[in-house]
Amino acid sequence: MKRLRAMKLPKQTNPPIFMRGQAQFQYLRDWVLPYLERTRPNELRIWCADGGAGADPYTLAMLIADYFAEDKPSWRIRITATESSGLALGEAERGVYANENLVLLPPQWIGRYFRPVSAFESAVTDPVKADVRFAACPLHMEAVPGSLPFDIVLCRNMLSECMDRERLVRLLHAATAEGGYLVIGPTETLSPRSSGSFHCEMPSIYRKRGAERSAVPSRPLSIF
């Protein structure tokens, strides 16, 4: 794992709400995954650069499982989630969450991808957990997992915490495959200087330049 220093502000820990920022996940489902399905050789590599307590990487794993459905066994899905907080990392690996944190998920996903462990908590199922690997990342460093480059890089809300934004964007750019996607926080934007190496497809979702824009999705649009 390659590491580069990047000064950060103290991290703000958010509760692990699944499907937070639904519009972003909707776009990934309806535009990005169809594009990657056509252009990738039955393998997807994804990096959640701020995996938190696991909500984002597990949401992505469920999204991919739902999209590919019966075709998923023919795909190799590798989601790497890095996190600086040991407490959050332990919670993510455990994969047990309060039911109130699942309210934004489609009801059928809760029945398919979770199992109840009590009247108030549910656990992520083993098939979903199998697609996600968690790794520790020191707070004062940005860690680039070794399996570069990535088809999707999810880095939501880290730009607002980083004191050296341009350096972080360069790191994310290097980690993103040609034609791959960078997803930042819903309220974040790339500066004109940073965005020159990316094409903005919708607010907070950027495609690395060097490939055609996503074409019309090959599957019907979904509604969460």
Short mmCIF file of C-alpha atoms in Angstrom, two decimals:
data_model
loop_
_atom_site.label_atom_id
_atom_site.label_comp_id
_atom_site.label_asym_id
_atom_site.label_seq_id
_atom_site.Cartn_x
_atom_site.Cartn_y
_atom_site.Cartn_z
CA MET A 1 0.00 0.00 0.00
CA LYS A 2 1.52 3.28 -1.12
CA ARG A 3 1.20 6.17 1.32
CA LEU A 4 1.49 9.90 0.78
CA ARG A 5 1.36 12.54 3.46
CA ALA A 6 -1.55 14.97 3.41
CA MET A 7 -2.30 17.27 6.32
CA LYS A 8 -5.87 16.93 7.52
CA LEU A 9 -8.11 18.76 9.89
CA PRO A 10 -9.55 16.76 12.83
CA LYS A 11 -11.96 14.21 11.42
CA GLN A 12 -15.68 14.64 11.99
CA THR A 13 -17.33 11.25 12.51
CA ASN A 14 -20.76 10.88 10.93
CA PRO A 15 -23.29 8.23 11.96
CA PRO A 16 -23.28 5.26 9.54
CA ILE A 17 -26.37 6.15 7.50
CA PHE A 18 -26.81 3.84 4.52
CA MET A 19 -27.62 5.39 1.11
CA ARG A 20 -26.79 8.89 2.35
CA GLY A 21 -26.83 11.11 -0.73
CA GLN A 22 -29.33 9.04 -2.71
CA ALA A 23 -28.90 11.03 -5.94
CA GLN A 24 -25.26 9.98 -6.16
CA PHE A 25 -26.06 6.29 -5.75
CA GLN A 26 -28.92 6.63 -8.24
CA TYR A 27 -26.48 8.04 -10.80
CA LEU A 28 -23.99 5.27 -10.13
CA ARG A 29 -26.72 2.68 -10.64
CA ASP A 30 -28.27 4.16 -13.76
CA TRP A 31 -25.24 5.58 -15.61
CA VAL A 32 -21.88 4.56 -14.18
CA LEU A 33 -22.45 0.83 -13.71
CA PRO A 34 -23.91 0.35 -17.23
CA TYR A 35 -20.86 2.14 -18.65
CA LEU A 36 -18.43 0.05 -16.61
CA GLU A 37 -20.33 -3.13 -17.48
CA ARG A 38 -19.63 -2.44 -21.16
CA THR A 39 -16.03 -1.34 -20.79
CA ARG A 40 -14.54 -3.49 -18.03
CA PRO A 41 -13.50 -7.17 -18.33
CA ASN A 42 -15.82 -8.64 -15.69
CA GLU A 43 -13.95 -7.00 -12.83
CA LEU A 44 -14.65 -3.84 -10.83
CA ARG A 45 -12.15 -2.24 -8.48
CA ILE A 46 -13.50 0.37 -6.09
CA TRP A 47 -11.85 2.44 -3.37
CA CYS A 48 -13.81 4.07 -0.56
CA ALA A 49 -11.17 6.49 0.65
CA ASP A 50 -13.08 7.35 3.82
CA GLY A 51 -14.89 4.13 4.65
CA GLY A 52 -16.11 5.29 8.05
CA ALA A 53 -18.12 2.66 9.92
CA GLY A 54 -18.91 0.83 6.69
CA ALA A 55 -22.14 2.39 5.42
CA ASP A 56 -20.75 3.65 2.10
CA PRO A 57 -18.73 0.57 1.08
CA TYR A 58 -21.55 -1.79 2.04
CA THR A 59 -24.09 0.39 0.21
CA LEU A 60 -21.91 0.14 -2.90
CA ALA A 61 -21.65 -3.64 -2.51
CA MET A 62 -25.45 -3.90 -2.30
CA LEU A 63 -25.90 -1.54 -5.24
CA ILE A 64 -23.62 -3.68 -7.38
CA ALA A 65 -25.27 -6.92 -6.28
CA ASP A 66 -28.69 -5.46 -7.11
CA TYR A 67 -27.53 -4.17 -10.49
CA PHE A 68 -25.85 -7.34 -11.74
CA ALA A 69 -28.39 -9.66 -10.07
CA GLU A 70 -28.01 -13.18 -11.52
CA ASP A 71 -24.96 -12.07 -13.55
CA LYS A 72 -22.98 -11.08 -10.45
CA PRO A 73 -21.19 -14.46 -10.02
CA SER A 74 -19.44 -13.82 -13.35
CA TRP A 75 -17.95 -10.57 -12.00
CA ARG A 76 -15.06 -10.08 -9.61
CA ILE A 77 -15.96 -7.24 -7.27
CA ARG A 78 -13.21 -5.74 -5.12
CA ILE A 79 -14.16 -2.89 -2.81
CA THR A 80 -11.36 -1.55 -0.61
CA ALA A 81 -12.37 0.79 2.21
CA THR A 82 -9.73 2.70 4.16
CA GLU A 83 -10.42 4.34 7.51
CA SER A 84 -8.31 6.20 10.09
CA SER A 85 -10.45 5.52 13.16
CA GLY A 86 -9.85 2.15 14.77
CA LEU A 87 -13.26 2.35 16.45
CA ALA A 88 -15.05 2.95 13.15
CA LEU A 89 -12.97 0.26 11.45
CA GLY A 90 -14.00 -2.28 14.08
CA GLU A 91 -17.66 -1.34 13.67
CA ALA A 92 -17.37 -1.67 9.90
CA GLU A 93 -15.79 -5.11 10.06
CA ARG A 94 -18.44 -6.25 12.54
CA GLY A 95 -21.18 -5.06 10.18
CA VAL A 96 -23.99 -4.65 12.72
CA TYR A 97 -26.09 -1.47 12.59
CA ALA A 98 -29.07 0.14 14.26
CA ASN A 99 -32.19 -0.34 12.16
CA GLU A 100 -32.73 3.43 12.12
CA ASN A 101 -29.55 3.75 10.04
CA LEU A 102 -31.11 1.67 7.24
CA VAL A 103 -34.23 3.75 6.62
CA LEU A 104 -33.00 5.22 3.30
CA LEU A 105 -32.42 1.79 1.78
CA PRO A 106 -35.05 0.16 -0.45
CA PRO A 107 -37.10 -2.17 1.80
CA GLN A 108 -36.28 -5.18 -0.38
CA TRP A 109 -32.57 -4.58 0.18
CA ILE A 110 -33.00 -4.79 3.93
CA GLY A 111 -34.64 -8.19 3.57
CA ARG A 112 -32.06 -9.39 1.03
CA TYR A 113 -28.78 -8.03 2.36
CA PHE A 114 -29.31 -7.90 6.14
CA ARG A 115 -30.28 -10.37 8.83
CA PRO A 116 -31.87 -9.31 12.12
CA VAL A 117 -29.76 -9.74 15.23
CA SER A 118 -32.17 -8.08 17.67
CA ALA A 119 -35.32 -5.99 17.68
CA PHE A 120 -33.18 -2.90 17.07
CA GLU A 121 -30.18 -4.06 15.03
CA SER A 122 -29.42 -5.84 11.77
CA ALA A 123 -26.22 -7.37 10.38
CA VAL A 124 -24.86 -7.22 6.85
CA THR A 125 -24.99 -10.66 5.24
CA ASP A 126 -21.80 -12.58 4.52
CA PRO A 127 -22.08 -12.36 0.68
CA VAL A 128 -22.10 -8.55 0.92
CA LYS A 129 -19.22 -8.51 3.40
CA ALA A 130 -17.20 -10.78 1.11
CA ASP A 131 -16.94 -8.02 -1.52
CA VAL A 132 -15.50 -5.46 0.92
CA ARG A 133 -12.03 -5.32 2.44
CA PHE A 134 -11.27 -2.80 5.20
CA ALA A 135 -7.80 -1.38 5.87
CA ALA A 136 -6.43 1.05 8.44
CA CYS A 137 -5.26 4.45 7.20
CA PRO A 138 -3.40 6.81 9.59
CA LEU A 139 -5.13 10.16 9.99
CA HIS A 140 -2.07 12.14 8.86
CA MET A 141 -1.66 10.12 5.67
CA GLU A 142 -3.66 9.25 2.61
CA ALA A 143 -3.28 5.58 1.74
CA VAL A 144 -3.50 4.35 -1.82
CA PRO A 145 -4.33 0.63 -1.84
CA GLY A 146 -2.00 -1.46 -3.95
CA SER A 147 -4.52 -2.66 -6.56
CA LEU A 148 -4.40 0.51 -8.67
CA PRO A 149 -6.12 1.91 -10.63
CA PHE A 150 -9.75 2.00 -9.50
CA ASP A 151 -12.90 2.17 -11.61
CA ILE A 152 -14.74 4.12 -8.89
CA VAL A 153 -13.15 6.19 -6.13
CA LEU A 154 -15.55 7.31 -3.41
CA CYS A 155 -14.09 10.15 -1.36
CA ARG A 156 -17.07 11.88 0.21
CA ASN A 157 -16.42 14.82 2.53
CA MET A 158 -12.65 14.34 2.79
CA LEU A 159 -11.94 17.45 0.72
CA SER A 160 -13.58 19.61 3.36
CA GLU A 161 -11.31 18.03 6.01
CA CYS A 162 -8.05 18.22 4.06
CA MET A 163 -5.77 21.24 4.36
CA ASP A 164 -3.94 20.40 1.12
CA ARG A 165 -6.85 19.87 -1.25
CA GLU A 166 -4.83 20.06 -4.46
CA ARG A 167 -2.47 17.35 -3.30
CA LEU A 168 -5.38 15.14 -2.29
CA VAL A 169 -7.03 15.61 -5.69
CA ARG A 170 -3.76 14.66 -7.42
CA LEU A 171 -3.67 11.52 -5.30
CA LEU A 172 -7.26 10.66 -6.17
CA HIS A 173 -6.60 11.34 -9.85
CA ALA A 174 -3.64 8.94 -9.81
CA ALA A 175 -5.80 6.30 -8.13
CA THR A 176 -8.61 6.56 -10.71
CA ALA A 177 -8.50 4.48 -13.88
CA GLU A 178 -8.86 6.15 -17.27
CA GLY A 179 -12.59 6.62 -17.77
CA GLY A 180 -13.13 5.86 -14.07
CA TYR A 181 -15.23 7.90 -11.68
CA LEU A 182 -14.50 10.07 -8.66
CA VAL A 183 -17.39 10.70 -6.26
CA ILE A 184 -16.94 13.47 -3.69
CA GLY A 185 -19.30 14.83 -1.05
CA PRO A 186 -22.68 16.15 -2.28
CA THR A 187 -21.77 19.67 -1.11
CA GLU A 188 -18.16 19.57 -2.36
CA THR A 189 -16.72 20.71 -5.69
CA LEU A 190 -13.34 20.53 -7.38
CA SER A 191 -11.56 23.81 -8.03
CA PRO A 192 -11.10 24.86 -11.69
CA ARG A 193 -7.44 23.94 -11.37
CA SER A 194 -8.24 20.47 -10.03
CA SER A 195 -11.18 19.75 -12.29
CA GLY A 196 -9.10 20.11 -15.46
CA SER A 197 -8.17 16.44 -15.28
CA PHE A 198 -11.78 15.37 -14.67
CA HIS A 199 -15.06 15.88 -16.51
CA CYS A 200 -18.01 16.80 -14.29
CA GLU A 201 -20.94 14.53 -15.19
CA MET A 202 -23.18 15.77 -12.40
CA PRO A 203 -22.53 17.83 -9.28
CA SER A 204 -20.02 15.90 -7.14
CA ILE A 205 -19.46 13.08 -9.68
CA TYR A 206 -16.47 13.35 -12.01
CA ARG A 207 -15.10 11.11 -14.76
CA LYS A 208 -11.37 10.97 -15.39
CA ARG A 209 -10.64 12.31 -18.84
CA GLY A 210 -9.44 9.99 -21.57
CA ALA A 211 -12.62 8.05 -22.37
CA GLU A 212 -16.03 8.71 -23.86
CA ARG A 213 -18.84 10.03 -21.72
CA SER A 214 -21.28 7.49 -20.28
CA ALA A 215 -23.81 6.48 -22.92
CA VAL A 216 -27.49 5.75 -22.43
CA PRO A 217 -27.86 3.07 -19.74
CA SER A 218 -28.35 -0.45 -21.03
CA ARG A 219 -30.82 -1.33 -18.29
CA PRO A 220 -34.06 0.38 -17.20
CA LEU A 221 -33.67 3.29 -14.84
CA SER A 222 -34.26 2.33 -11.24
CA ILE A 223 -36.12 4.21 -8.53
CA PHE A 224 -34.95 3.75 -4.94
#
